[in-house]
Coordinates of C-alpha atoms in Angstrom, one line a residue:
M228 CA 77.9 80.3 108.7
L229 CA 80.2 81.8 106.1
K230 CA 80.0 85.6 105.9
S231 CA 82.3 86.4 103.0
I232 CA 81.8 87.6 99.5
I233 CA 83.7 88.8 96.5
G234 CA 82.9 92.3 95.2
S235 CA 84.1 95.3 93.1
K236 CA 84.5 98.9 94.1
I237 CA 82.0 101.2 92.3
G238 CA 83.1 104.5 93.9
M239 CA 82.6 106.8 96.9
T240 CA 79.7 109.0 98.0
Q241 CA 78.1 110.5 101.1
V242 CA 74.9 109.6 103.0
F243 CA 73.1 110.8 106.1
D244 CA 72.7 108.5 109.1
E245 CA 69.7 108.3 111.4
K246 CA 71.1 111.2 113.5
G247 CA 71.5 113.5 110.4
K248 CA 75.3 113.2 110.3
L249 CA 77.0 113.1 106.9
V250 CA 78.9 109.8 106.5
P251 CA 81.5 109.2 103.8
V252 CA 80.9 105.7 102.3
T253 CA 82.4 103.4 99.7
V254 CA 79.9 101.8 97.3
I255 CA 80.8 98.1 96.7
E256 CA 79.1 95.8 94.3
A257 CA 79.0 92.7 96.5
G258 CA 78.1 89.6 94.4
P259 CA 76.1 87.8 93.4
C260 CA 78.6 85.0 93.8
V261 CA 78.1 81.4 92.8
V262 CA 79.5 78.4 94.8
T263 CA 81.8 76.8 92.3
A264 CA 83.3 74.1 94.5
I265 CA 83.2 72.7 98.1
K266 CA 86.3 71.4 99.8
T267 CA 85.9 68.9 102.7
V268 CA 88.3 67.5 105.2
E269 CA 87.7 64.0 103.9
N270 CA 88.6 64.8 100.3
D271 CA 90.9 67.8 100.6
G272 CA 92.2 68.0 104.2
Y273 CA 90.3 71.2 105.0
N274 CA 86.8 72.7 104.8
A275 CA 86.3 75.6 102.4
V276 CA 83.8 77.1 99.9
Q277 CA 85.0 78.4 96.6
L278 CA 83.0 81.3 95.1
G279 CA 83.0 82.7 91.6
F280 CA 82.3 86.3 90.7
K281 CA 81.5 88.1 87.4
D282 CA 80.8 86.4 84.1
V283 CA 83.5 86.4 81.5
A284 CA 84.1 85.2 78.0
E285 CA 85.3 81.6 77.7
K286 CA 88.4 82.7 75.7
K287 CA 89.7 84.6 78.7
L288 CA 90.0 81.5 80.8
T289 CA 92.4 78.6 80.7
K290 CA 91.3 75.1 79.7
A291 CA 91.8 74.0 83.3
Q292 CA 89.5 76.8 84.6
L293 CA 86.9 76.1 82.0
G294 CA 86.9 72.4 82.7
H295 CA 86.6 73.0 86.4
L296 CA 83.5 75.2 85.9
K297 CA 81.9 73.1 83.1
K298 CA 82.1 70.0 85.3
N299 CA 79.5 71.6 87.6
N300 CA 77.6 73.3 84.8
I301 CA 78.6 76.8 85.9
A302 CA 79.1 79.7 83.5
P303 CA 82.7 81.0 83.2
K304 CA 83.6 83.3 86.1
K305 CA 86.4 85.9 86.1
I306 CA 87.4 85.6 89.7
L307 CA 87.5 82.4 91.9
R308 CA 88.4 82.6 95.6
E309 CA 88.3 80.1 98.4
F310 CA 87.0 80.9 101.9
R311 CA 87.7 78.5 104.8
T312 CA 84.9 77.7 107.2
D313 CA 84.2 75.1 109.9
D314 CA 81.0 73.8 108.4
V315 CA 80.2 73.4 104.7
S316 CA 77.0 71.3 105.1
G317 CA 74.8 74.3 104.3
Y318 CA 76.2 74.9 100.9
T319 CA 75.7 73.2 97.5
V320 CA 77.5 73.8 94.2
G321 CA 75.6 76.3 92.1
Q322 CA 74.1 78.1 95.1
E323 CA 74.1 81.9 94.9
I324 CA 75.5 84.1 97.6
K325 CA 74.2 87.7 97.7
A326 CA 74.9 90.9 99.6
D327 CA 72.1 90.2 102.0
I328 CA 74.5 88.0 104.1
F329 CA 75.4 91.3 105.7
K330 CA 73.1 93.9 107.3
A331 CA 73.5 97.5 108.4
G332 CA 75.5 97.7 111.6
D333 CA 77.8 94.8 110.8
Y334 CA 81.6 95.3 110.8
V335 CA 83.6 93.9 107.9
D336 CA 87.3 93.5 106.8
V337 CA 87.8 94.6 103.2
S338 CA 90.9 93.4 101.3
G339 CA 92.2 94.4 97.9
I340 CA 95.1 95.7 95.8
S341 CA 95.9 99.3 96.7
K342 CA 96.3 101.9 94.1
G343 CA 99.7 102.0 92.5
K344 CA 101.5 105.3 92.7
G345 CA 104.8 104.6 90.8
F346 CA 108.3 105.4 92.1
A347 CA 108.3 107.5 95.2
G348 CA 110.9 108.9 97.5
V349 CA 111.2 108.3 101.3
I350 CA 109.3 111.4 102.2
K351 CA 106.2 110.5 100.3
R352 CA 106.6 106.7 100.7
H353 CA 107.6 106.4 104.4
N354 CA 106.7 109.9 105.8
F355 CA 110.4 110.8 106.4
G356 CA 111.1 114.4 107.6
M357 CA 113.1 116.8 105.3
Q358 CA 116.7 117.7 106.0
P359 CA 117.6 121.2 107.1
R360 CA 117.6 124.0 104.5
T361 CA 121.1 125.2 105.5
R362 CA 123.3 127.4 103.4
G363 CA 125.2 125.4 100.8
Q364 CA 123.3 122.2 101.3
S365 CA 122.4 122.1 97.5
D366 CA 119.8 119.4 96.7
R367 CA 119.8 117.3 99.9
M368 CA 116.5 118.5 101.5
R369 CA 114.5 115.5 100.3
A370 CA 117.4 113.0 100.4
R371 CA 117.2 109.8 102.5
G372 CA 120.4 110.4 104.4
S373 CA 122.6 107.6 105.8
S374 CA 121.8 104.0 105.2
G375 CA 123.4 102.7 108.4
G376 CA 126.7 102.3 110.3
Q377 CA 130.0 101.2 108.8
G378 CA 130.1 98.0 110.9
P379 CA 127.8 95.6 109.0
Q380 CA 129.0 96.7 105.5
K381 CA 125.6 95.9 104.1
L382 CA 122.0 97.0 104.0
F383 CA 119.6 95.1 106.2
K384 CA 116.4 93.6 104.8
G385 CA 113.5 96.0 105.3
M386 CA 115.5 99.2 105.1
R387 CA 113.1 102.0 104.3
M388 CA 114.2 103.4 101.0
S389 CA 112.9 104.9 97.8
G390 CA 110.9 102.6 95.5
H391 CA 107.6 101.5 94.1
M392 CA 104.7 102.8 96.2
G393 CA 101.3 101.2 96.4
Q394 CA 99.9 98.2 94.4
E395 CA 100.1 95.9 97.5
Y396 CA 97.6 93.6 99.0
V397 CA 96.0 95.5 101.9
T398 CA 93.3 94.8 104.4
I399 CA 91.3 97.5 106.1
Q400 CA 89.7 96.1 109.3
K401 CA 86.5 96.8 111.2
L402 CA 84.7 99.0 108.6
L403 CA 81.0 99.7 109.4
V404 CA 78.3 98.6 107.0
V405 CA 76.1 101.6 106.7
N406 CA 73.5 100.2 104.4
V407 CA 72.7 97.1 102.3
D408 CA 70.7 97.1 99.0
A409 CA 69.9 93.4 98.6
E410 CA 68.1 93.9 95.2
K411 CA 71.1 95.6 93.6
N412 CA 73.7 93.7 95.6
V413 CA 75.3 96.8 96.9
L414 CA 77.1 97.5 100.2
L415 CA 77.7 101.0 101.6
V416 CA 80.8 100.8 103.8
R417 CA 81.9 103.7 106.0
G418 CA 85.4 105.0 104.9
A419 CA 87.8 104.1 102.1
V420 CA 88.9 100.7 100.9
P421 CA 92.2 99.6 99.3
S422 CA 91.3 99.4 95.6
V423 CA 91.1 101.4 92.4
K424 CA 87.7 101.9 90.8
T425 CA 86.2 98.6 89.5
G426 CA 89.0 96.8 91.4
T427 CA 88.3 93.4 93.1
L428 CA 87.6 93.3 96.8
I429 CA 87.2 90.5 99.3
V430 CA 84.7 91.4 102.1
N431 CA 84.8 89.3 105.3
N432 CA 83.0 89.5 108.6
T433 CA 85.5 91.3 110.9
I434 CA 87.9 89.2 113.0
K435 CA 88.3 91.9 115.6
K436 CA 86.1 92.8 118.6
V437 CA 83.0 94.8 117.5
P438 CA 82.8 98.1 119.3
V439 CA 79.8 98.6 121.7
K440 CA 77.5 101.5 121.0
V441 CA 77.1 104.2 123.7
E442 CA 73.4 103.4 124.0
E443 CA 74.2 99.8 124.6
K444 CA 76.8 100.6 127.3
K445 CA 74.3 102.8 129.2
A446 CA 71.6 100.1 129.0
A447 CA 74.1 97.5 130.3
K448 CA 75.0 99.7 133.3
K449 CA 71.4 100.2 134.2
K450 CA 70.9 96.4 134.4

């Protein structure tokens, strides 16, 4: 069963858990999403479900996008994304996917475009250390230093240098879902996510091993 949804970051806040501890959470508007297309191995070579998120004016879409949606009598959607899955038999075009596919206690991977921070030096961008504040060193405290030896006579790809910081596609893995409001289609996810406010997010069921709670470990040992 597909456990993926498109959402948008609303902001951050704090909530108390069942033990009374204060938990920082990100509020995510998760859906509702509409199934806009279904890809199958027979027709397309792979199985996938395409979801559409957020209504938008027709003039903001291309003719190809409008034709694709109107073919299935679906209102114009701002964002379309495909999610691969092993089985698509449980889905139909026009079906609505809501935040209730997740529940409190689930772990998710959240992907999005990180906040752009403009041009930055190596100290801020790559966490370099500063050079010594020696007498006569002038303005070299925050300089990058040497780029490499004289042998290659070139810069190798991937050299950490000054440049544009942020605005990259980033995935934060294994975030805990603290609460789910199915009526308002809202997820409360513990911690921060890579997005500006109102930025688009992709929420997937985590691909990593879910950590076992202390209580469950103790119960397993007793058995």
